[in-house]
Amino acid sequence: MNVSSFPYHALAMRSLRTAVLKALVVGLAGCGASSAGTRPDDGHQGAVIGQPLPDMQLTALNGGKNLRMSELRGKVVLLDVWASWCAPCKEELPMLDDMAAKLRKKGIEIVAVSVDDDRQDAEAFLQSRPSWSIRLVHDPEGKVPGSLQPPKMPSSYLIDRAGVIRGANFGFSRDDAEKIEARLVEIADTPSEAIASASPDGTSPAAPVASSPPAAAHPVPAASGLIDGRPFAPRLARVAGRMKKDGRVLLSLSERTGCGPSREPTPGDAALTMVLPWKDGSKVDLASLARSRKRSSAAISFGRVNAAKKKEVSSTFKPRGTVTIVSAPMDPNGFGKMTIDLVSGDYTLSGDLDIEVCVSPK
């Protein structure tokens, strides 16, 4: 091999990928206005609706962090495919960014995937704003469009907490932003069971059950990996008992939400519990907390309900990291905030959670 010619060969291959991607997207339906709202287009492009989002690793843009798609489990996600050579994309992205700032509190994340061959082209456009609320990543190899087959640019996909694609918007016009936002909120406010029982394209989900609390009333931290072979994505941290004499409380991180009457335990229900100082700004090293298979004496433990509806506490869950109580309400039914950064084996949990006081700690 002539080593000196290799960089030119690589550059040619990258240019070829870009040309092929443009030909596929622009040739199929163009880079232009929306024709489908939040419903799938006809043909094979709609086949991804109702299917799980493939797990792919993407690199960061604009000084952010690399992203693996599985990290998004537990959140409602809008995955937007864009490029700097697409004029409607550049109109859409700032509108999605404005949307992202107000939707994050509902556990909704907007991820924008640039398919630009040269990341500098994407970075140059991103300088049009001093900061961005959306998650910005780069896919020069075309892994995302290769899997999802978008018929237009931009194309955005609405994904539920289980990682299943529930809708799509192909192309973009200014009135699409309101439709996309409404659909994201609808998915976020609908219990997972109702979404799963809806039509495969997710365009007409069943109405929420009146007695069930909204599944997305609270921010959801990024959770990935497995605990004892199964995923765990807590949505809420609840004060589960009265304050102890030394000023600590028992917090229970659960996939359930709300302070309503507790239902019959269901096999698979999981909770991470920890005893922590209850004051604003208290920061705890999780590795320093005592662990025990007996919940009554444990400072930290993780357990699931088994088939016999009894709780089994994990002996392999040995976390490290920190948890910080941002605000600690003292009244029942009050809300506070916590920040957690936890790692245990192949599991990570990082982000913010609401704290709901279901039992007065006084």
Coordinates of C-alpha atoms in Angstrom, one line a residue:
M1 CA 0.0 0.0 0.0
N2 CA 1.1 3.5 -0.8
V3 CA 0.8 5.0 2.7
S4 CA 0.9 8.6 1.5
S5 CA -2.3 8.1 -0.5
F6 CA -4.3 6.6 2.3
P7 CA -5.7 9.9 3.8
Y8 CA -7.0 10.8 0.3
H9 CA -8.7 7.4 0.0
A10 CA -10.4 7.9 3.4
L11 CA -11.5 11.4 2.4
A12 CA -13.0 10.0 -0.8
M13 CA -14.9 7.3 1.1
R14 CA -16.3 9.9 3.5
S15 CA -17.4 12.1 0.6
L16 CA -19.0 9.0 -1.0
R17 CA -21.0 8.2 2.1
T18 CA -22.3 11.8 2.2
A19 CA -23.3 11.7 -1.4
V20 CA -25.1 8.4 -1.0
L21 CA -26.9 9.7 2.1
K22 CA -28.0 12.8 0.3
A23 CA -29.1 10.8 -2.7
L24 CA -31.1 8.4 -0.5
V25 CA -32.9 11.1 1.6
V26 CA -33.3 13.8 -1.0
G27 CA -34.0 11.4 -3.8
L28 CA -36.8 9.6 -1.9
A29 CA -38.8 12.6 -0.7
G30 CA -36.5 15.6 -0.4
C31 CA -35.3 17.9 2.2
G32 CA -38.4 20.1 2.8
A33 CA -41.7 20.7 4.4
S34 CA -43.5 18.1 6.4
S35 CA -46.1 15.9 4.7
A36 CA -46.9 13.6 7.5
G37 CA -47.3 15.6 10.8
T38 CA -46.7 13.1 13.6
R39 CA -47.9 10.1 11.6
P40 CA -45.6 7.7 9.6
D41 CA -45.2 8.1 5.8
D42 CA -46.5 5.3 3.6
G43 CA -44.3 2.4 2.7
H44 CA -41.3 0.9 4.4
Q45 CA -40.3 4.1 6.3
G46 CA -43.3 3.6 8.6
A47 CA -42.2 0.0 9.4
V48 CA -40.1 1.3 12.3
I49 CA -43.1 2.6 14.1
G50 CA -43.9 0.1 17.0
Q51 CA -40.3 -1.3 16.9
P52 CA -37.6 -0.8 19.5
L53 CA -35.0 1.9 18.8
P54 CA -31.7 0.1 17.8
D55 CA -28.8 0.6 20.3
M56 CA -26.1 2.7 18.7
Q57 CA -23.1 4.6 20.0
L58 CA -22.8 8.2 18.8
T59 CA -20.2 10.9 19.4
A60 CA -20.7 14.2 21.0
L61 CA -21.1 17.6 19.4
N62 CA -20.8 21.1 20.8
G63 CA -18.7 20.0 23.8
G64 CA -21.3 17.5 25.0
K65 CA -21.0 13.8 25.9
N66 CA -20.9 10.7 23.8
L67 CA -24.3 8.8 23.7
R68 CA -25.3 5.2 23.6
M69 CA -29.0 5.0 22.7
S70 CA -29.7 2.5 25.6
E71 CA -28.9 5.4 28.0
L72 CA -32.2 7.0 27.0
R73 CA -34.3 4.2 28.5
G74 CA -36.7 5.5 31.1
K75 CA -37.2 8.8 29.2
V76 CA -39.6 9.9 26.5
V77 CA -37.3 10.9 23.6
L78 CA -37.6 12.9 20.4
L79 CA -34.8 11.7 18.2
D80 CA -34.2 14.2 15.4
V81 CA -32.1 13.4 12.3
W82 CA -30.6 16.6 10.7
A83 CA -27.8 18.0 8.6
S84 CA -26.3 21.4 8.1
W85 CA -26.9 21.1 4.3
C86 CA -30.7 20.9 4.9
A87 CA -32.4 24.3 5.2
P88 CA -35.6 23.1 7.0
C89 CA -33.3 21.3 9.5
K90 CA -31.7 24.6 10.5
E91 CA -35.1 26.2 10.9
E92 CA -36.4 23.3 13.0
L93 CA -33.4 22.8 15.4
P94 CA -33.8 26.2 17.3
M95 CA -37.5 25.5 17.7
L96 CA -36.8 22.0 19.1
D97 CA -34.2 23.6 21.4
D98 CA -36.8 26.0 22.9
M99 CA -39.1 23.1 23.3
A100 CA -36.5 21.0 25.1
A101 CA -35.9 23.5 27.9
K102 CA -39.6 23.3 29.1
L103 CA -40.2 19.6 28.5
R104 CA -37.2 18.3 30.4
K105 CA -39.1 18.6 33.7
K106 CA -41.6 16.1 32.4
G107 CA -38.9 13.5 31.7
I108 CA -38.7 14.3 28.0
E109 CA -35.3 14.5 26.2
I110 CA -34.7 15.8 22.7
V111 CA -31.7 14.4 20.9
A112 CA -30.5 15.9 17.6
V113 CA -28.3 13.6 15.5
S114 CA -26.2 15.3 12.8
V115 CA -25.4 13.1 9.8
D116 CA -22.9 15.7 8.4
D117 CA -19.9 14.0 7.0
D118 CA -17.6 16.8 8.4
R119 CA -18.4 17.5 12.0
Q120 CA -17.1 21.1 11.5
D121 CA -20.0 21.8 9.3
A122 CA -22.4 20.9 12.1
E123 CA -20.3 22.7 14.7
A124 CA -20.3 25.9 12.6
F125 CA -24.1 25.9 12.5
L126 CA -24.3 25.2 16.3
Q127 CA -22.4 28.4 16.9
S128 CA -25.6 30.3 15.9
R129 CA -26.7 29.9 19.6
P130 CA -24.7 30.6 22.7
S131 CA -26.0 27.4 24.3
W132 CA -28.3 24.5 23.5
S133 CA -30.8 22.5 25.7
I134 CA -31.0 19.6 23.3
R135 CA -28.6 16.7 23.3
L136 CA -26.3 17.1 20.3
V137 CA -24.5 14.1 18.7
H138 CA -22.8 13.2 15.5
D139 CA -23.3 10.2 13.2
P140 CA -21.0 10.6 10.2
E141 CA -21.3 6.9 9.3
G142 CA -25.0 7.2 8.9
K143 CA -25.9 4.5 11.5
V144 CA -29.1 6.2 12.5
P145 CA -30.5 6.8 9.0
G146 CA -29.3 3.4 8.0
S147 CA -31.5 1.8 10.6
L148 CA -34.5 4.1 10.5
Q149 CA -34.6 4.9 6.8
P150 CA -35.9 8.5 7.1
P151 CA -37.7 9.5 3.9
K152 CA -37.0 13.3 4.4
M153 CA -34.7 15.6 6.1
P154 CA -35.3 16.4 8.9
S155 CA -37.0 13.4 10.3
S156 CA -37.8 13.0 14.0
Y157 CA -38.9 9.9 15.9
L158 CA -41.0 9.8 19.1
I159 CA -39.8 7.1 21.5
D160 CA -41.5 6.0 24.7
R161 CA -39.8 5.1 28.0
A162 CA -39.4 1.5 27.0
G163 CA -37.3 2.5 23.9
V164 CA -40.1 1.8 21.4
I165 CA -40.7 4.2 18.5
R166 CA -44.3 5.4 18.8
G167 CA -44.5 8.1 16.1
A168 CA -42.6 10.1 13.5
N169 CA -42.5 13.5 11.8
F170 CA -41.0 13.6 8.3
G171 CA -39.9 17.0 7.0
F172 CA -40.6 20.2 8.9
S173 CA -42.9 23.2 8.7
R174 CA -43.3 25.7 11.5
D175 CA -46.7 24.4 12.7
D176 CA -45.1 20.9 13.2
A177 CA -43.4 22.1 16.4
E178 CA -46.7 22.4 18.3
K179 CA -47.9 19.0 17.0
I180 CA -44.6 17.3 18.1
E181 CA -44.7 18.9 21.5
A182 CA -48.3 17.8 22.1
R183 CA -47.6 14.2 21.1
L184 CA -44.5 14.0 23.3
V185 CA -46.5 15.2 26.3
E186 CA -49.3 12.8 25.4
I187 CA -46.8 9.9 25.5
A188 CA -45.2 11.2 28.7
D189 CA -48.6 11.5 30.5
T190 CA -49.9 8.1 29.4
P191 CA -49.1 5.0 31.6
S192 CA -46.7 2.6 30.0
E193 CA -49.4 -0.2 30.0
A194 CA -51.8 2.0 28.0
I195 CA -49.1 2.9 25.4
A196 CA -48.1 -0.8 25.0
S197 CA -51.8 -1.7 24.3
A198 CA -52.3 1.1 21.7
S199 CA -52.0 0.6 18.0
P200 CA -48.5 -0.2 16.8
D201 CA -47.9 3.2 15.2
G202 CA -48.7 4.9 18.6
T203 CA -50.9 7.5 17.0
S204 CA -54.0 6.7 19.1
P205 CA -52.9 5.5 22.5
A206 CA -55.4 4.3 24.9
A207 CA -56.6 7.0 27.4
P208 CA -54.8 7.0 30.8
V209 CA -56.5 5.0 33.5
A210 CA -58.0 7.6 35.9
S211 CA -56.8 5.9 39.0
S212 CA -53.2 5.6 37.8
P213 CA -50.8 8.4 38.5
P214 CA -49.1 9.9 35.4
A215 CA -46.0 7.9 34.5
A216 CA -44.0 11.0 33.6
A217 CA -44.9 13.6 36.3
H218 CA -41.3 13.8 37.3
P219 CA -37.9 14.1 35.7
V220 CA -36.2 10.8 35.0
P221 CA -32.4 10.5 35.3
A222 CA -30.3 8.7 32.7
A223 CA -30.2 5.0 33.6
S224 CA -28.4 2.3 31.7
G225 CA -27.1 -1.2 32.2
L226 CA -28.5 -4.0 34.4
I227 CA -28.9 -4.8 38.1
D228 CA -29.0 -8.5 38.7
G229 CA -29.7 -9.0 35.0
R230 CA -32.6 -6.6 34.6
P231 CA -32.9 -2.8 33.9
F232 CA -34.0 -0.4 36.6
A233 CA -35.1 3.2 35.8
P234 CA -36.4 5.1 38.9
R235 CA -38.7 8.0 38.3
L236 CA -39.2 9.3 41.8
A237 CA -37.5 9.3 45.2
R238 CA -39.9 9.1 48.1
V239 CA -39.5 9.6 51.8
A240 CA -40.7 6.3 53.1
G241 CA -40.6 6.8 56.8
R242 CA -40.4 9.4 59.6
M243 CA -37.2 11.2 60.4
K244 CA -34.8 9.4 62.7
K245 CA -33.4 11.0 65.8
D246 CA -30.1 11.7 64.1
G247 CA -31.7 13.6 61.3
R248 CA -31.8 11.0 58.6
V249 CA -34.6 9.6 56.5
L250 CA -35.2 6.5 54.5
L251 CA -35.5 7.4 50.7
S252 CA -37.0 4.9 48.3
L253 CA -36.2 5.3 44.6
S254 CA -39.0 3.7 42.6
E255 CA -40.3 3.2 39.1
R256 CA -43.7 4.0 40.5
T257 CA -44.8 7.6 40.9
G258 CA -47.1 9.5 43.2
C259 CA -48.2 9.2 46.9
G260 CA -51.5 7.4 46.2
P261 CA -52.6 4.1 47.9
S262 CA -50.0 1.4 47.3
R263 CA -51.2 -1.3 45.0
E264 CA -50.7 -5.0 45.3
P265 CA -46.9 -5.8 44.8
T266 CA -46.3 -7.0 41.3
P267 CA -43.4 -9.4 40.4
G268 CA -40.6 -7.3 39.0
D269 CA -41.3 -4.2 41.1
A270 CA -38.0 -2.7 42.2
A271 CA -36.8 -0.1 44.6
L272 CA -33.4 1.3 45.7
T273 CA -33.5 2.4 49.3
M274 CA -31.0 4.5 51.3
V275 CA -30.8 6.2 54.6
L276 CA -29.5 9.7 54.2
P277 CA -29.0 13.0 56.1
W278 CA -32.1 15.1 55.5
K279 CA -31.0 18.7 54.9
D280 CA -30.4 20.9 51.9
G281 CA -27.0 20.4 50.3
S282 CA -26.1 17.2 52.1
K283 CA -23.8 15.1 49.9
V284 CA -23.2 11.4 50.6
D285 CA -20.5 9.0 49.3
L286 CA -22.6 6.0 48.4
A287 CA -19.7 3.5 48.8
S288 CA -19.5 4.5 52.4
L289 CA -23.1 3.5 53.2
A290 CA -23.6 0.2 55.0
R291 CA -25.2 -2.7 53.0
S292 CA -27.3 -5.4 54.4
R293 CA -29.7 -8.0 53.2
K294 CA -32.0 -7.0 56.0
R295 CA -33.8 -3.9 54.9
S296 CA -34.5 -2.7 58.5
S297 CA -30.8 -2.3 59.1
A298 CA -29.6 -1.4 55.7
A299 CA -28.3 2.1 54.9
I300 CA -28.5 1.2 51.2
S301 CA -30.1 -1.8 49.3
F302 CA -31.7 -2.8 46.1
G303 CA -34.5 -5.3 45.9
R304 CA -37.2 -6.7 43.5
V305 CA -40.5 -8.4 44.2
N306 CA -40.3 -12.0 43.2
A307 CA -42.9 -14.3 41.7
A308 CA -44.2 -15.1 45.2
K309 CA -44.7 -11.3 45.7
K310 CA -41.9 -11.2 48.3
K311 CA -39.0 -8.7 48.2
E312 CA -35.6 -10.2 47.5
V313 CA -32.7 -7.9 48.3
S314 CA -29.7 -8.0 45.9
S315 CA -26.3 -9.1 47.4
T316 CA -24.4 -8.0 44.3
F317 CA -25.5 -4.4 44.3
K318 CA -22.5 -2.5 45.6
P319 CA -22.8 1.1 44.5
R320 CA -20.2 3.9 44.4
G321 CA -20.7 7.5 43.5
T322 CA -22.6 10.3 45.3
V323 CA -26.1 11.5 46.1
T324 CA -26.9 15.1 47.0
I325 CA -30.1 16.4 48.6
V326 CA -30.7 19.6 46.7
S327 CA -33.8 20.5 48.7
A328 CA -35.4 18.6 51.6
P329 CA -39.1 19.5 52.2
M330 CA -40.4 18.8 55.7
D331 CA -44.1 18.7 55.0
P332 CA -46.1 15.7 53.8
N333 CA -46.9 15.7 50.1
G334 CA -44.1 18.3 49.6
F335 CA -41.6 18.1 46.8
G336 CA -37.8 18.4 46.9
K337 CA -34.9 17.6 44.6
M338 CA -32.0 15.3 44.6
T339 CA -29.0 14.7 42.3
I340 CA -27.5 11.2 42.0
D341 CA -24.4 9.8 40.3
L342 CA -24.3 6.1 40.9
V343 CA -22.3 3.2 39.4
S344 CA -22.6 -0.5 40.3
G345 CA -21.1 -3.1 38.1
D346 CA -22.8 -2.7 34.7
Y347 CA -25.3 -0.2 35.9
T348 CA -25.2 3.6 36.0
L349 CA -27.7 6.1 37.3
S350 CA -27.0 9.8 36.8
G351 CA -29.4 12.8 36.9
D352 CA -32.0 14.6 38.9
L353 CA -35.1 13.2 40.7
D354 CA -38.0 14.8 42.4
I355 CA -38.4 13.8 46.1
E356 CA -42.0 13.4 47.3
V357 CA -42.7 13.3 51.0
C358 CA -45.5 10.8 51.4
V359 CA -45.0 10.4 55.1
S360 CA -44.1 13.4 57.3
P361 CA -40.5 13.1 58.5
K362 CA -41.3 15.2 61.6

